[in-house]
Amino acid sequence: MSTAGTPRPADASGPTDDRRRWQALGVGLVAAFMTLLDVSIVNVAVPSMDRALGASPSDLQWVLSGYALTFGLVLVSAGRFGDARGRRSAFVFGIALFTVASALAGLATSPAWLIAARLLQGAAAGVVNPQVSGLIQELFRGPERGRPFGLLGATIGVSTAVGPLLGGLLIAIGGEEHGWRWVFFVNIPVGVVAVVLGWRLLPSRPAQPRDSRRLDLVGVLLLGIGVLLVLLPLVQQDWRTPTKWLLVPAGLVALAGFGAWERWYARHRDPLFDLRLFGFRSYALGALIALVYFGGFTAIFFIFTLYLQNGLGYSALVAGLAITPFALGSAVASALGGRIVDRFGRPLVAVGLLTVVIGLVTVVVVLDLAPGDAAVPWLTAAPLLLAGLGSGLVIAPNQTLTLAQVPIPQAGSGAGMLQTGQRIGSAAGIAAVGSVFFSSLATSDGDFSFAFRHSLLLAAGVIALALVAALLDVAVGRRADAAGRHPG
């Protein structure tokens, strides 16, 4: 489809081989889980890496943040490549590269080696993930997308929340000295199987005109520079100089240049990303909700892990178990949310966001009233379960609604831009909430409970901003419906 005209919503027809498409989806979800898991699973392995490799704080920061950086850099370009050249080729290449990078990370003998492997691993993850969302757009139509997007939402929520638990288990099994290597090695057998099954089950290259398969290299460069400049000061917390924040406006200028270029390029050929997708209210507000929500959502696990391990002295395994109620709630509610989102629409997302805020505020109240810091994992289990249930009603339904009107030939790039916003939101949220955590720790003479409660309130406030955006979408939608029922 040429994008010289106005984008149209995807049609309602669907493929006939029902069993094969669900098998293909299963392969995609496993790959998404594996790549998203590596965002958080490494956090609990940092002390082991430090001891084994003699890494500096700056090295460890790059191990953690380099993955997120390269992940966010390639999402839109990889999504567009899948749209133009076929999702199967992009998916298999991404998983193969991720598997090799995981092996290299596990074999690392120096901090520089490990950092390089993590950068490569993050880029491979960025190639894989937009293919999964695009695959759902391609294989499923209309209301039937609710269930697969629900499963994808559960995958996103659970992989993020359960990472510390699996990391703690692998370190406990492999030992403090070399257990961190198994955090990477565990990806190898899964990756090999995903490559084989992905090549067999995913649909091959779509039949598109040769001109529509050209890649917008100038757009790739401008978007890459813009995202890099915005993300770099956010993910590099060890850069203490305030001048690093000058990179953010420079990145915004590059992104503005990207927008201007894409508008011009779309008059002649298929652009890297069709900006007219933001003309759909569902896409524009959905992308905004995702960006802001991930700013609060991802930061929760970062500060909770610091609180439990560094502040209270719990093991990596116990810290991971403490976050499990959130993961369980998210898994259950995501599956349900995907099934009912077409019935309730954006109000379902608003209810989910409100539930997350209530759950997080309850955690703060419980810790404030609790005598001392004893039994924190037990005290926070119920409110974290509640917050997880709310999160499950946010991620999957919001993704379904956001991508509902995206045309299939743009499914990968549309999903890539959505996920780029999520990565930027995650980096900004961890930077802001983490700064409040450490500054509160400094002003309270090392009171980890005080620091955690204050930073968690900030995370809840960020999620409340996403709630405002969801309520705005609900209000605008109802006004439009009323105008449609009573024209004139």
mmCIF file of N, CA, C and O in Angstrom, residues 392-480:
data_model
loop_
_atom_site.group_PDB
_atom_site.id
_atom_site.type_symbol
_atom_site.label_atom_id
_atom_site.label_comp_id
_atom_site.label_asym_id
_atom_site.label_seq_id
_atom_site.Cartn_x
_atom_site.Cartn_y
_atom_site.Cartn_z
ATOM 1 N N GLY A 392 -2.348 -5.370 34.322
ATOM 2 C CA GLY A 392 -2.816 -6.269 33.274
ATOM 3 C C GLY A 392 -3.962 -5.689 32.468
ATOM 4 O O GLY A 392 -4.164 -6.051 31.299
ATOM 5 N N LEU A 393 -4.718 -4.772 33.082
ATOM 6 C CA LEU A 393 -5.815 -4.111 32.371
ATOM 7 C C LEU A 393 -5.347 -2.865 31.631
ATOM 8 O O LEU A 393 -6.157 -2.181 31.000
ATOM 9 N N VAL A 394 -4.053 -2.578 31.716
ATOM 10 C CA VAL A 394 -3.497 -1.408 31.027
ATOM 11 C C VAL A 394 -2.724 -1.817 29.776
ATOM 12 O O VAL A 394 -3.046 -1.390 28.668
ATOM 13 N N ILE A 395 -1.701 -2.652 29.942
ATOM 14 C CA ILE A 395 -0.751 -2.895 28.857
ATOM 15 C C ILE A 395 -1.411 -3.551 27.649
ATOM 16 O O ILE A 395 -1.333 -3.042 26.521
ATOM 17 N N ALA A 396 -2.076 -4.694 27.863
ATOM 18 C CA ALA A 396 -2.662 -5.411 26.729
ATOM 19 C C ALA A 396 -3.821 -4.645 26.091
ATOM 20 O O ALA A 396 -3.841 -4.449 24.863
ATOM 21 N N PRO A 397 -4.817 -4.184 26.868
ATOM 22 C CA PRO A 397 -5.906 -3.431 26.235
ATOM 23 C C PRO A 397 -5.428 -2.158 25.547
ATOM 24 O O PRO A 397 -5.906 -1.821 24.464
ATOM 25 N N ASN A 398 -4.483 -1.444 26.157
ATOM 26 C CA ASN A 398 -4.003 -0.216 25.521
ATOM 27 C C ASN A 398 -3.296 -0.518 24.206
ATOM 28 O O ASN A 398 -3.452 0.213 23.221
ATOM 29 N N GLN A 399 -2.522 -1.598 24.165
ATOM 30 C CA GLN A 399 -1.843 -1.957 22.925
ATOM 31 C C GLN A 399 -2.856 -2.346 21.850
ATOM 32 O O GLN A 399 -2.710 -1.973 20.685
ATOM 33 N N THR A 400 -3.881 -3.087 22.238
ATOM 34 C CA THR A 400 -4.933 -3.471 21.286
ATOM 35 C C THR A 400 -5.605 -2.243 20.700
ATOM 36 O O THR A 400 -5.784 -2.129 19.482
ATOM 37 N N LEU A 401 -6.000 -1.305 21.567
ATOM 38 C CA LEU A 401 -6.706 -0.104 21.117
ATOM 39 C C LEU A 401 -5.790 0.809 20.298
ATOM 40 O O LEU A 401 -6.215 1.402 19.310
ATOM 41 N N THR A 402 -4.527 0.910 20.700
ATOM 42 C CA THR A 402 -3.595 1.809 20.022
ATOM 43 C C THR A 402 -3.324 1.367 18.593
ATOM 44 O O THR A 402 -3.245 2.192 17.673
ATOM 45 N N LEU A 403 -3.187 0.064 18.384
ATOM 46 C CA LEU A 403 -2.824 -0.456 17.061
ATOM 47 C C LEU A 403 -4.032 -0.867 16.225
ATOM 48 O O LEU A 403 -3.858 -1.326 15.089
ATOM 49 N N ALA A 404 -5.239 -0.693 16.753
ATOM 50 C CA ALA A 404 -6.437 -1.197 16.072
ATOM 51 C C ALA A 404 -6.619 -0.606 14.686
ATOM 52 O O ALA A 404 -7.063 -1.293 13.760
ATOM 53 N N GLN A 405 -6.289 0.671 14.495
ATOM 54 C CA GLN A 405 -6.530 1.327 13.215
ATOM 55 C C GLN A 405 -5.292 1.421 12.332
ATOM 56 O O GLN A 405 -5.332 2.023 11.267
ATOM 57 N N VAL A 406 -4.193 0.820 12.778
ATOM 58 C CA VAL A 406 -2.961 0.881 11.986
ATOM 59 C C VAL A 406 -3.073 -0.076 10.798
ATOM 60 O O VAL A 406 -3.334 -1.268 10.989
ATOM 61 N N PRO A 407 -2.877 0.400 9.568
ATOM 62 C CA PRO A 407 -2.934 -0.496 8.405
ATOM 63 C C PRO A 407 -1.868 -1.580 8.489
ATOM 64 O O PRO A 407 -0.758 -1.343 8.998
ATOM 65 N N ILE A 408 -2.174 -2.763 7.979
ATOM 66 C CA ILE A 408 -1.266 -3.905 8.082
ATOM 67 C C ILE A 408 0.103 -3.627 7.465
ATOM 68 O O ILE A 408 1.126 -3.998 8.047
ATOM 69 N N PRO A 409 0.199 -2.941 6.305
ATOM 70 C CA PRO A 409 1.538 -2.676 5.755
ATOM 71 C C PRO A 409 2.405 -1.783 6.637
ATOM 72 O O PRO A 409 3.598 -1.655 6.401
ATOM 73 N N GLN A 410 1.804 -1.142 7.654
ATOM 74 C CA GLN A 410 2.560 -0.295 8.568
ATOM 75 C C GLN A 410 2.544 -0.849 9.988
ATOM 76 O O GLN A 410 2.912 -0.144 10.933
ATOM 77 N N ALA A 411 2.138 -2.099 10.133
ATOM 78 C CA ALA A 411 1.972 -2.661 11.480
ATOM 79 C C ALA A 411 3.286 -2.706 12.245
ATOM 80 O O ALA A 411 3.336 -2.411 13.440
ATOM 81 N N GLY A 412 4.367 -3.085 11.571
ATOM 82 C CA GLY A 412 5.656 -3.193 12.249
ATOM 83 C C GLY A 412 6.206 -1.848 12.675
ATOM 84 O O GLY A 412 6.659 -1.676 13.810
ATOM 85 N N SER A 413 6.179 -0.856 11.765
ATOM 86 C CA SER A 413 6.708 0.460 12.117
ATOM 87 C C SER A 413 5.812 1.142 13.146
ATOM 88 O O SER A 413 6.304 1.847 14.037
ATOM 89 N N GLY A 414 4.480 0.919 13.047
ATOM 90 C CA GLY A 414 3.576 1.485 14.049
ATOM 91 C C GLY A 414 3.830 0.901 15.428
ATOM 92 O O GLY A 414 3.887 1.624 16.431
ATOM 93 N N ALA A 415 4.022 -0.415 15.487
ATOM 94 C CA ALA A 415 4.340 -1.062 16.760
ATOM 95 C C ALA A 415 5.719 -0.645 17.249
ATOM 96 O O ALA A 415 5.937 -0.467 18.455
ATOM 97 N N GLY A 416 6.671 -0.460 16.315
ATOM 98 C CA GLY A 416 8.010 -0.042 16.701
ATOM 99 C C GLY A 416 8.013 1.329 17.335
ATOM 100 O O GLY A 416 8.707 1.568 18.339
ATOM 101 N N MET A 417 7.244 2.271 16.777
ATOM 102 C CA MET A 417 7.176 3.610 17.364
ATOM 103 C C MET A 417 6.522 3.557 18.745
ATOM 104 O O MET A 417 6.953 4.258 19.674
ATOM 105 N N LEU A 418 5.485 2.729 18.880
ATOM 106 C CA LEU A 418 4.834 2.565 20.185
ATOM 107 C C LEU A 418 5.830 2.044 21.216
ATOM 108 O O LEU A 418 5.911 2.557 22.343
ATOM 109 N N GLN A 419 6.618 1.051 20.844
ATOM 110 C CA GLN A 419 7.580 0.476 21.773
ATOM 111 C C GLN A 419 8.771 1.407 22.019
ATOM 112 O O GLN A 419 9.361 1.390 23.104
ATOM 113 N N THR A 420 9.112 2.242 21.029
ATOM 114 C CA THR A 420 10.156 3.237 21.257
ATOM 115 C C THR A 420 9.730 4.200 22.354
ATOM 116 O O THR A 420 10.520 4.552 23.238
ATOM 117 N N GLY A 421 8.467 4.612 22.310
ATOM 118 C CA GLY A 421 7.940 5.458 23.379
ATOM 119 C C GLY A 421 8.002 4.770 24.729
ATOM 120 O O GLY A 421 8.324 5.392 25.752
ATOM 121 N N GLN A 422 7.715 3.474 24.749
ATOM 122 C CA GLN A 422 7.789 2.723 25.999
ATOM 123 C C GLN A 422 9.222 2.684 26.539
ATOM 124 O O GLN A 422 9.442 2.818 27.746
ATOM 125 N N ARG A 423 10.204 2.497 25.636
ATOM 126 C CA ARG A 423 11.602 2.458 26.079
ATOM 127 C C ARG A 423 12.040 3.824 26.613
ATOM 128 O O ARG A 423 12.740 3.913 27.621
ATOM 129 N N ILE A 424 11.645 4.900 25.917
ATOM 130 C CA ILE A 424 11.996 6.241 26.392
ATOM 131 C C ILE A 424 11.318 6.515 27.734
ATOM 132 O O ILE A 424 11.931 7.061 28.661
ATOM 133 N N GLY A 425 10.045 6.117 27.849
ATOM 134 C CA GLY A 425 9.339 6.294 29.114
ATOM 135 C C GLY A 425 10.008 5.532 30.245
ATOM 136 O O GLY A 425 10.168 6.050 31.360
ATOM 137 N N SER A 426 10.416 4.291 29.968
ATOM 138 C CA SER A 426 11.085 3.481 30.991
ATOM 139 C C SER A 426 12.381 4.138 31.448
ATOM 140 O O SER A 426 12.653 4.229 32.654
ATOM 141 N N ALA A 427 13.182 4.608 30.486
ATOM 142 C CA ALA A 427 14.458 5.229 30.840
ATOM 143 C C ALA A 427 14.246 6.508 31.635
ATOM 144 O O ALA A 427 14.930 6.755 32.638
ATOM 145 N N ALA A 428 13.286 7.335 31.194
ATOM 146 C CA ALA A 428 13.016 8.587 31.907
ATOM 147 C C ALA A 428 12.472 8.311 33.301
ATOM 148 O O ALA A 428 12.838 8.993 34.274
ATOM 149 N N GLY A 429 11.598 7.315 33.416
ATOM 150 C CA GLY A 429 11.015 6.984 34.718
ATOM 151 C C GLY A 429 12.054 6.482 35.701
ATOM 152 O O GLY A 429 12.075 6.898 36.873
ATOM 153 N N ILE A 430 12.918 5.587 35.245
ATOM 154 C CA ILE A 430 13.968 5.066 36.131
ATOM 155 C C ILE A 430 14.911 6.193 36.545
ATOM 156 O O ILE A 430 15.346 6.266 37.705
ATOM 157 N N ALA A 431 15.217 7.105 35.608
ATOM 158 C CA ALA A 431 16.096 8.230 35.942
ATOM 159 C C ALA A 431 15.452 9.130 36.989
ATOM 160 O O ALA A 431 16.099 9.507 37.982
ATOM 161 N N ALA A 432 14.181 9.496 36.797
ATOM 162 C CA ALA A 432 13.514 10.414 37.717
ATOM 163 C C ALA A 432 13.235 9.764 39.063
ATOM 164 O O ALA A 432 13.559 10.316 40.124
ATOM 165 N N VAL A 433 12.636 8.570 39.035
ATOM 166 C CA VAL A 433 12.289 7.884 40.281
ATOM 167 C C VAL A 433 13.552 7.454 41.017
ATOM 168 O O VAL A 433 13.633 7.546 42.253
ATOM 169 N N GLY A 434 14.555 7.001 40.276
ATOM 170 C CA GLY A 434 15.824 6.630 40.898
ATOM 171 C C GLY A 434 16.503 7.818 41.555
ATOM 172 O O GLY A 434 17.089 7.694 42.641
ATOM 173 N N SER A 435 16.431 8.995 40.916
ATOM 174 C CA SER A 435 17.026 10.194 41.509
ATOM 175 C C SER A 435 16.350 10.552 42.820
ATOM 176 O O SER A 435 17.021 10.916 43.797
ATOM 177 N N VAL A 436 15.019 10.442 42.860
ATOM 178 C CA VAL A 436 14.293 10.717 44.105
ATOM 179 C C VAL A 436 14.674 9.698 45.172
ATOM 180 O O VAL A 436 14.859 10.041 46.345
ATOM 181 N N PHE A 437 14.829 8.440 44.769
ATOM 182 C CA PHE A 437 15.218 7.387 45.721
ATOM 183 C C PHE A 437 16.558 7.710 46.367
ATOM 184 O O PHE A 437 16.694 7.707 47.599
ATOM 185 N N PHE A 438 17.568 8.017 45.543
ATOM 186 C CA PHE A 438 18.914 8.236 46.077
ATOM 187 C C PHE A 438 19.013 9.561 46.833
ATOM 188 O O PHE A 438 19.742 9.655 47.829
ATOM 189 N N SER A 439 18.298 10.588 46.377
ATOM 190 C CA SER A 439 18.331 11.854 47.116
ATOM 191 C C SER A 439 17.616 11.714 48.457
ATOM 192 O O SER A 439 18.072 12.264 49.473
ATOM 193 N N SER A 440 16.513 10.968 48.492
ATOM 194 C CA SER A 440 15.818 10.722 49.758
ATOM 195 C C SER A 440 16.686 9.895 50.694
ATOM 196 O O SER A 440 16.673 10.099 51.917
ATOM 197 N N LEU A 441 17.439 8.968 50.126
ATOM 198 C CA LEU A 441 18.344 8.143 50.932
ATOM 199 C C LEU A 441 19.421 9.017 51.577
ATOM 200 O O LEU A 441 19.773 8.830 52.753
ATOM 201 N N ALA A 442 19.909 10.001 50.812
ATOM 202 C CA ALA A 442 20.961 10.872 51.335
ATOM 203 C C ALA A 442 20.446 11.804 52.422
ATOM 204 O O ALA A 442 21.132 12.061 53.417
ATOM 205 N N THR A 443 19.229 12.312 52.251
ATOM 206 C CA THR A 443 18.691 13.267 53.224
ATOM 207 C C THR A 443 18.119 12.603 54.465
ATOM 208 O O THR A 443 17.827 13.290 55.447
ATOM 209 N N SER A 444 17.936 11.273 54.427
ATOM 210 C CA SER A 444 17.343 10.571 55.577
ATOM 211 C C SER A 444 18.367 9.716 56.318
ATOM 212 O O SER A 444 17.988 8.806 57.059
ATOM 213 N N ASP A 445 19.668 9.999 56.076
ATOM 214 C CA ASP A 445 20.731 9.246 56.738
ATOM 215 C C ASP A 445 20.639 7.741 56.461
ATOM 216 O O ASP A 445 20.764 6.914 57.363
ATOM 217 N N GLY A 446 20.364 7.405 55.197
ATOM 218 C CA GLY A 446 20.372 6.001 54.797
ATOM 219 C C GLY A 446 19.121 5.225 55.133
ATOM 220 O O GLY A 446 19.164 3.994 55.213
ATOM 221 N N ASP A 447 17.986 5.905 55.319
ATOM 222 C CA ASP A 447 16.722 5.223 55.618
ATOM 223 C C ASP A 447 16.116 4.716 54.301
ATOM 224 O O ASP A 447 15.454 5.467 53.575
ATOM 225 N N PHE A 448 16.333 3.426 54.003
ATOM 226 C CA PHE A 448 15.865 2.857 52.741
ATOM 227 C C PHE A 448 14.340 2.831 52.657
ATOM 228 O O PHE A 448 13.765 2.994 51.583
ATOM 229 N N SER A 449 13.675 2.588 53.759
ATOM 230 C CA SER A 449 12.214 2.556 53.759
ATOM 231 C C SER A 449 11.643 3.923 53.390
ATOM 232 O O SER A 449 10.709 4.025 52.592
ATOM 233 N N PHE A 450 12.205 4.973 53.969
ATOM 234 C CA PHE A 450 11.786 6.345 53.650
ATOM 235 C C PHE A 450 12.009 6.638 52.164
ATOM 236 O O PHE A 450 11.130 7.176 51.483
ATOM 237 N N ALA A 451 13.192 6.291 51.668
ATOM 238 C CA ALA A 451 13.520 6.552 50.266
ATOM 239 C C ALA A 451 12.590 5.779 49.331
ATOM 240 O O ALA A 451 12.133 6.313 48.308
ATOM 241 N N PHE A 452 12.303 4.529 49.677
ATOM 242 C CA PHE A 452 11.430 3.722 48.825
ATOM 243 C C PHE A 452 10.019 4.287 48.791
ATOM 244 O O PHE A 452 9.402 4.389 47.722
ATOM 245 N N ARG A 453 9.496 4.677 49.941
ATOM 246 C CA ARG A 453 8.119 5.195 49.987
ATOM 247 C C ARG A 453 7.993 6.477 49.165
ATOM 248 O O ARG A 453 7.023 6.655 48.411
ATOM 249 N N HIS A 454 8.978 7.375 49.276
ATOM 250 C CA HIS A 454 8.890 8.636 48.545
ATOM 251 C C HIS A 454 9.026 8.425 47.036
ATOM 252 O O HIS A 454 8.288 9.047 46.253
ATOM 253 N N SER A 455 9.946 7.569 46.633
ATOM 254 C CA SER A 455 10.120 7.331 45.196
ATOM 255 C C SER A 455 8.941 6.553 44.622
ATOM 256 O O SER A 455 8.556 6.769 43.462
ATOM 257 N N LEU A 456 8.339 5.672 45.419
ATOM 258 C CA LEU A 456 7.167 4.930 44.936
ATOM 259 C C LEU A 456 5.971 5.869 44.749
ATOM 260 O O LEU A 456 5.175 5.686 43.824
ATOM 261 N N LEU A 457 5.856 6.863 45.608
ATOM 262 C CA LEU A 457 4.795 7.856 45.427
ATOM 263 C C LEU A 457 4.978 8.626 44.120
ATOM 264 O O LEU A 457 4.002 8.944 43.433
ATOM 265 N N LEU A 458 6.235 8.918 43.769
ATOM 266 C CA LEU A 458 6.486 9.579 42.488
ATOM 267 C C LEU A 458 6.074 8.674 41.330
ATOM 268 O O LEU A 458 5.443 9.128 40.370
ATOM 269 N N ALA A 459 6.420 7.369 41.411
ATOM 270 C CA ALA A 459 6.007 6.427 40.362
ATOM 271 C C ALA A 459 4.487 6.386 40.236
ATOM 272 O O ALA A 459 3.942 6.375 39.116
ATOM 273 N N ALA A 460 3.797 6.392 41.379
ATOM 274 C CA ALA A 460 2.329 6.403 41.353
ATOM 275 C C ALA A 460 1.811 7.690 40.728
ATOM 276 O O ALA A 460 0.816 7.686 39.982
ATOM 277 N N GLY A 461 2.496 8.817 40.999
ATOM 278 C CA GLY A 461 2.088 10.085 40.399
ATOM 279 C C GLY A 461 2.262 10.088 38.893
ATOM 280 O O GLY A 461 1.418 10.630 38.162
ATOM 281 N N VAL A 462 3.339 9.476 38.401
ATOM 282 C CA VAL A 462 3.561 9.381 36.957
ATOM 283 C C VAL A 462 2.445 8.556 36.307
ATOM 284 O O VAL A 462 1.900 8.920 35.258
ATOM 285 N N ILE A 463 2.081 7.452 36.952
ATOM 286 C CA ILE A 463 1.008 6.604 36.420
ATOM 287 C C ILE A 463 -0.325 7.356 36.463
ATOM 288 O O ILE A 463 -1.176 7.181 35.577
ATOM 289 N N ALA A 464 -0.506 8.214 37.464
ATOM 290 C CA ALA A 464 -1.724 9.028 37.531
ATOM 291 C C ALA A 464 -1.821 9.967 36.326
ATOM 292 O O ALA A 464 -2.925 10.275 35.858
ATOM 293 N N LEU A 465 -0.676 10.429 35.814
ATOM 294 C CA LEU A 465 -0.694 11.253 34.599
ATOM 295 C C LEU A 465 -1.201 10.453 33.402
ATOM 296 O O LEU A 465 -1.918 10.984 32.542
ATOM 297 N N ALA A 466 -0.810 9.179 33.338
ATOM 298 C CA ALA A 466 -1.346 8.312 32.274
ATOM 299 C C ALA A 466 -2.849 8.156 32.426
ATOM 300 O O ALA A 466 -3.586 8.085 31.433
ATOM 301 N N LEU A 467 -3.319 8.101 33.670
ATOM 302 C CA LEU A 467 -4.761 8.020 33.927
ATOM 303 C C LEU A 467 -5.474 9.253 33.393
ATOM 304 O O LEU A 467 -6.568 9.150 32.809
ATOM 305 N N VAL A 468 -4.879 10.425 33.558
ATOM 306 C CA VAL A 468 -5.475 11.657 33.029
ATOM 307 C C VAL A 468 -5.619 11.573 31.511
ATOM 308 O O VAL A 468 -6.655 11.948 30.940
ATOM 309 N N ALA A 469 -4.580 11.050 30.835
ATOM 310 C CA ALA A 469 -4.640 10.902 29.372
ATOM 311 C C ALA A 469 -5.735 9.929 28.964
ATOM 312 O O ALA A 469 -6.449 10.155 27.977
ATOM 313 N N ALA A 470 -5.879 8.829 29.712
ATOM 314 C CA ALA A 470 -6.929 7.854 29.404
ATOM 315 C C ALA A 470 -8.320 8.462 29.598
ATOM 316 O O ALA A 470 -9.226 8.244 28.778
ATOM 317 N N LEU A 471 -8.490 9.223 30.670
ATOM 318 C CA LEU A 471 -9.783 9.867 30.917
ATOM 319 C C LEU A 471 -10.091 10.903 29.835
ATOM 320 O O LEU A 471 -11.249 11.072 29.434
ATOM 321 N N LEU A 472 -9.047 11.587 29.348
ATOM 322 C CA LEU A 472 -9.241 12.537 28.254
ATOM 323 C C LEU A 472 -9.727 11.820 27.010
ATOM 324 O O LEU A 472 -10.649 12.293 26.323
ATOM 325 N N ASP A 473 -9.144 10.665 26.712
ATOM 326 C CA ASP A 473 -9.567 9.880 25.554
ATOM 327 C C ASP A 473 -11.014 9.428 25.707
ATOM 328 O O ASP A 473 -11.805 9.470 24.758
ATOM 329 N N VAL A 474 -11.383 8.990 26.911
ATOM 330 C CA VAL A 474 -12.758 8.563 27.171
ATOM 331 C C VAL A 474 -13.728 9.726 26.945
ATOM 332 O O VAL A 474 -14.774 9.581 26.295
ATOM 333 N N ALA A 475 -13.381 10.918 27.480
ATOM 334 C CA ALA A 475 -14.255 12.082 27.355
ATOM 335 C C ALA A 475 -14.419 12.508 25.897
ATOM 336 O O ALA A 475 -15.536 12.783 25.432
ATOM 337 N N VAL A 476 -13.290 12.546 25.154
ATOM 338 C CA VAL A 476 -13.360 12.931 23.738
ATOM 339 C C VAL A 476 -14.169 11.911 22.946
ATOM 340 O O VAL A 476 -14.975 12.271 22.076
ATOM 341 N N GLY A 477 -13.988 10.627 23.251
ATOM 342 C CA GLY A 477 -14.725 9.585 22.559
ATOM 343 C C GLY A 477 -16.222 9.692 22.794
ATOM 344 O O GLY A 477 -17.028 9.541 21.863
ATOM 345 N N ARG A 478 -16.616 9.959 24.024
ATOM 346 C CA ARG A 478 -18.044 10.085 24.329
ATOM 347 C C ARG A 478 -18.645 11.316 23.663
ATOM 348 O O ARG A 478 -19.789 11.296 23.203
ATOM 349 N N ARG A 479 -17.863 12.392 23.611
ATOM 350 C CA ARG A 479 -18.348 13.597 22.948
ATOM 351 C C ARG A 479 -18.547 13.336 21.458
ATOM 352 O O ARG A 479 -19.528 13.785 20.859
ATOM 353 N N ALA A 480 -17.594 12.590 20.856
ATOM 354 C CA ALA A 480 -17.718 12.277 19.437
ATOM 355 C C ALA A 480 -18.920 11.369 19.176
ATOM 356 O O ALA A 480 -19.634 11.540 18.190
#
